Amino acid sequence: LPKGILFDAVLPDVPCSNSGVMARRCEVRYRITPQAVKKLTHVQYAILEKAAALVRPGGRIVYSTCSILEEENNQQIGRFLDRHPDFDFHHATLHPPRPQTPERYDCDGGFAALLIRR
């Protein structure tokens, strides 16, 4: 991207453990290890940092994962806000996975947080 361009909104596409989608991806349970999650959180945070540099004052970041793990979600947001006093936390939502029924098809879990730059 050209230097100096700032955006109204950024949706970083961070890699995650997929812990919220195990019902569909059962191989996930064999690759989620503490070491794998630690590596992922470092990459996630680096991407979140890059996203912050691209948001104009008054702009938003939506940080989202298909994970339900605390260290990939609320801990990342807390760490980011501790280091970025120019951002405000607006709200976050954690959707735990639910059993699928004939009436309900949204069985996956995930997380999303809205951050707004002052």
PDB file of C-alpha atoms in Angstrom:
ATOM      1  CA  LEU A   1       0.000   0.000   0.000  1.00  0.00           C
ATOM      2  CA  PRO A   2       1.182   3.545  -0.623  1.00  0.00           C
ATOM      3  CA  LYS A   3       2.506   5.229   2.499  1.00  0.00           C
ATOM      4  CA  GLY A   4       0.218   7.567   4.366  1.00  0.00           C
ATOM      5  CA  ILE A   5      -3.119   6.068   3.314  1.00  0.00           C
ATOM      6  CA  LEU A   6      -5.431   5.509   6.273  1.00  0.00           C
ATOM      7  CA  PHE A   7      -8.690   3.606   6.199  1.00  0.00           C
ATOM      8  CA  ASP A   8     -12.074   3.993   7.875  1.00  0.00           C
ATOM      9  CA  ALA A   9     -12.154   0.319   8.796  1.00  0.00           C
ATOM     10  CA  VAL A  10      -9.762  -2.627   8.787  1.00  0.00           C
ATOM     11  CA  LEU A  11     -10.656  -6.291   9.176  1.00  0.00           C
ATOM     12  CA  PRO A  12      -7.388  -8.165   9.738  1.00  0.00           C
ATOM     13  CA  ASP A  13      -7.450 -11.767   8.567  1.00  0.00           C
ATOM     14  CA  VAL A  14      -5.499 -13.430  11.371  1.00  0.00           C
ATOM     15  CA  PRO A  15      -4.670 -17.129  11.389  1.00  0.00           C
ATOM     16  CA  CYS A  16      -6.118 -18.931  14.387  1.00  0.00           C
ATOM     17  CA  SER A  17      -6.330 -22.324  16.043  1.00  0.00           C
ATOM     18  CA  ASN A  18      -9.832 -23.007  14.648  1.00  0.00           C
ATOM     19  CA  SER A  19     -10.952 -24.092  18.130  1.00  0.00           C
ATOM     20  CA  GLY A  20     -14.438 -22.750  17.429  1.00  0.00           C
ATOM     21  CA  VAL A  21     -14.958 -24.920  14.360  1.00  0.00           C
ATOM     22  CA  MET A  22     -13.909 -28.354  15.629  1.00  0.00           C
ATOM     23  CA  ALA A  23     -17.305 -29.806  14.791  1.00  0.00           C
ATOM     24  CA  ARG A  24     -16.487 -29.329  11.113  1.00  0.00           C
ATOM     25  CA  ARG A  25     -12.738 -29.765  11.277  1.00  0.00           C
ATOM     26  CA  CYS A  26     -12.052 -32.613  13.683  1.00  0.00           C
ATOM     27  CA  GLU A  27      -8.341 -32.717  12.779  1.00  0.00           C
ATOM     28  CA  VAL A  28      -7.993 -29.428  14.672  1.00  0.00           C
ATOM     29  CA  ARG A  29      -7.970 -31.224  18.028  1.00  0.00           C
ATOM     30  CA  TYR A  30      -4.734 -32.965  17.029  1.00  0.00           C
ATOM     31  CA  ARG A  31      -2.856 -29.828  16.092  1.00  0.00           C
ATOM     32  CA  ILE A  32      -3.910 -27.409  18.839  1.00  0.00           C
ATOM     33  CA  THR A  33      -1.024 -27.521  21.268  1.00  0.00           C
ATOM     34  CA  PRO A  34       0.139 -24.858  23.704  1.00  0.00           C
ATOM     35  CA  GLN A  35       3.173 -24.276  21.469  1.00  0.00           C
ATOM     36  CA  ALA A  36       1.021 -23.910  18.333  1.00  0.00           C
ATOM     37  CA  VAL A  37      -1.294 -21.439  20.055  1.00  0.00           C
ATOM     38  CA  LYS A  38       1.698 -19.429  21.302  1.00  0.00           C
ATOM     39  CA  LYS A  39       3.071 -19.171  17.752  1.00  0.00           C
ATOM     40  CA  LEU A  40      -0.333 -18.168  16.427  1.00  0.00           C
ATOM     41  CA  THR A  41      -0.781 -15.442  19.034  1.00  0.00           C
ATOM     42  CA  HIS A  42       2.542 -13.875  18.017  1.00  0.00           C
ATOM     43  CA  VAL A  43       1.461 -13.785  14.363  1.00  0.00           C
ATOM     44  CA  GLN A  44      -2.020 -12.517  15.272  1.00  0.00           C
ATOM     45  CA  TYR A  45      -0.585  -9.690  17.327  1.00  0.00           C
ATOM     46  CA  ALA A  46       1.857  -8.674  14.602  1.00  0.00           C
ATOM     47  CA  ILE A  47      -1.020  -8.470  12.112  1.00  0.00           C
ATOM     48  CA  LEU A  48      -3.130  -6.475  14.591  1.00  0.00           C
ATOM     49  CA  GLU A  49      -0.235  -4.023  15.007  1.00  0.00           C
ATOM     50  CA  LYS A  50      -0.024  -3.574  11.216  1.00  0.00           C
ATOM     51  CA  ALA A  51      -3.790  -3.041  11.067  1.00  0.00           C
ATOM     52  CA  ALA A  52      -3.596  -0.331  13.739  1.00  0.00           C
ATOM     53  CA  ALA A  53      -1.130   1.636  11.643  1.00  0.00           C
ATOM     54  CA  LEU A  54      -3.648   1.734   8.770  1.00  0.00           C
ATOM     55  CA  VAL A  55      -6.666   3.110  10.680  1.00  0.00           C
ATOM     56  CA  ARG A  56      -7.498   6.818  10.620  1.00  0.00           C
ATOM     57  CA  PRO A  57      -8.661   8.660  13.745  1.00  0.00           C
ATOM     58  CA  GLY A  58     -12.309   7.728  14.240  1.00  0.00           C
ATOM     59  CA  GLY A  59     -11.737   4.540  12.242  1.00  0.00           C
ATOM     60  CA  ARG A  60     -12.369   0.967  13.363  1.00  0.00           C
ATOM     61  CA  ILE A  61     -10.670  -2.372  13.593  1.00  0.00           C
ATOM     62  CA  VAL A  62     -12.740  -5.526  13.817  1.00  0.00           C
ATOM     63  CA  TYR A  63     -10.531  -8.260  15.233  1.00  0.00           C
ATOM     64  CA  SER A  64     -12.122 -11.620  14.585  1.00  0.00           C
ATOM     65  CA  THR A  65     -11.154 -15.268  14.950  1.00  0.00           C
ATOM     66  CA  CYS A  66     -12.860 -18.635  14.625  1.00  0.00           C
ATOM     67  CA  SER A  67     -11.303 -19.499  17.969  1.00  0.00           C
ATOM     68  CA  ILE A  68     -12.854 -19.674  21.410  1.00  0.00           C
ATOM     69  CA  LEU A  69      -9.506 -19.630  23.247  1.00  0.00           C
ATOM     70  CA  GLU A  70      -8.957 -16.756  25.662  1.00  0.00           C
ATOM     71  CA  GLU A  71      -5.336 -16.221  24.612  1.00  0.00           C
ATOM     72  CA  GLU A  72      -6.329 -15.698  20.977  1.00  0.00           C
ATOM     73  CA  ASN A  73      -9.167 -13.343  21.809  1.00  0.00           C
ATOM     74  CA  ASN A  74      -9.629 -11.296  24.979  1.00  0.00           C
ATOM     75  CA  GLN A  75      -5.957 -11.527  25.937  1.00  0.00           C
ATOM     76  CA  GLN A  76      -4.939 -10.235  22.509  1.00  0.00           C
ATOM     77  CA  ILE A  77      -7.348  -7.317  22.794  1.00  0.00           C
ATOM     78  CA  GLY A  78      -6.187  -6.504  26.329  1.00  0.00           C
ATOM     79  CA  ARG A  79      -2.539  -6.564  25.276  1.00  0.00           C
ATOM     80  CA  PHE A  80      -3.295  -4.362  22.271  1.00  0.00           C
ATOM     81  CA  LEU A  81      -5.235  -1.795  24.319  1.00  0.00           C
ATOM     82  CA  ASP A  82      -2.485  -1.667  26.958  1.00  0.00           C
ATOM     83  CA  ARG A  83      -0.027  -0.675  24.219  1.00  0.00           C
ATOM     84  CA  HIS A  84      -2.374   1.550  22.200  1.00  0.00           C
ATOM     85  CA  PRO A  85      -4.001   4.233  24.341  1.00  0.00           C
ATOM     86  CA  ASP A  86      -5.213   5.840  21.094  1.00  0.00           C
ATOM     87  CA  PHE A  87      -7.756   3.010  20.657  1.00  0.00           C
ATOM     88  CA  ASP A  88     -10.944   2.443  22.634  1.00  0.00           C
ATOM     89  CA  PHE A  89     -12.621  -0.879  23.198  1.00  0.00           C
ATOM     90  CA  HIS A  90     -16.216  -0.705  21.970  1.00  0.00           C
ATOM     91  CA  HIS A  91     -17.445  -4.279  22.470  1.00  0.00           C
ATOM     92  CA  ALA A  92     -16.619  -7.937  21.939  1.00  0.00           C
ATOM     93  CA  THR A  93     -18.672 -11.046  21.374  1.00  0.00           C
ATOM     94  CA  LEU A  94     -17.730 -14.656  21.968  1.00  0.00           C
ATOM     95  CA  HIS A  95     -19.979 -17.224  20.352  1.00  0.00           C
ATOM     96  CA  PRO A  96     -19.357 -20.694  21.750  1.00  0.00           C
ATOM     97  CA  PRO A  97     -20.066 -23.567  19.378  1.00  0.00           C
ATOM     98  CA  ARG A  98     -23.580 -24.982  19.652  1.00  0.00           C
ATOM     99  CA  PRO A  99     -24.976 -28.310  18.584  1.00  0.00           C
ATOM    100  CA  GLN A 100     -26.590 -28.123  15.170  1.00  0.00           C
ATOM    101  CA  THR A 101     -30.313 -28.794  15.027  1.00  0.00           C
ATOM    102  CA  PRO A 102     -32.761 -28.858  12.091  1.00  0.00           C
ATOM    103  CA  GLU A 103     -33.801 -25.302  13.020  1.00  0.00           C
ATOM    104  CA  ARG A 104     -30.334 -23.907  13.734  1.00  0.00           C
ATOM    105  CA  TYR A 105     -27.319 -24.140  11.467  1.00  0.00           C
ATOM    106  CA  ASP A 106     -24.918 -21.737  13.195  1.00  0.00           C
ATOM    107  CA  CYS A 107     -23.031 -24.334  15.184  1.00  0.00           C
ATOM    108  CA  ASP A 108     -19.539 -22.837  14.861  1.00  0.00           C
ATOM    109  CA  GLY A 109     -17.907 -20.697  17.523  1.00  0.00           C
ATOM    110  CA  GLY A 110     -15.926 -17.531  17.138  1.00  0.00           C
ATOM    111  CA  PHE A 111     -14.958 -14.151  18.524  1.00  0.00           C
ATOM    112  CA  ALA A 112     -15.122 -10.563  17.315  1.00  0.00           C
ATOM    113  CA  ALA A 113     -14.071  -7.298  18.942  1.00  0.00           C
ATOM    114  CA  LEU A 114     -14.601  -3.731  17.773  1.00  0.00           C
ATOM    115  CA  LEU A 115     -11.823  -1.233  18.472  1.00  0.00           C
ATOM    116  CA  ILE A 116     -12.128   2.463  17.596  1.00  0.00           C
ATOM    117  CA  ARG A 117      -9.225   4.855  17.146  1.00  0.00           C
ATOM    118  CA  ARG A 118      -9.558   8.175  18.927  1.00  0.00           C
TER     119      ARG A 118
END
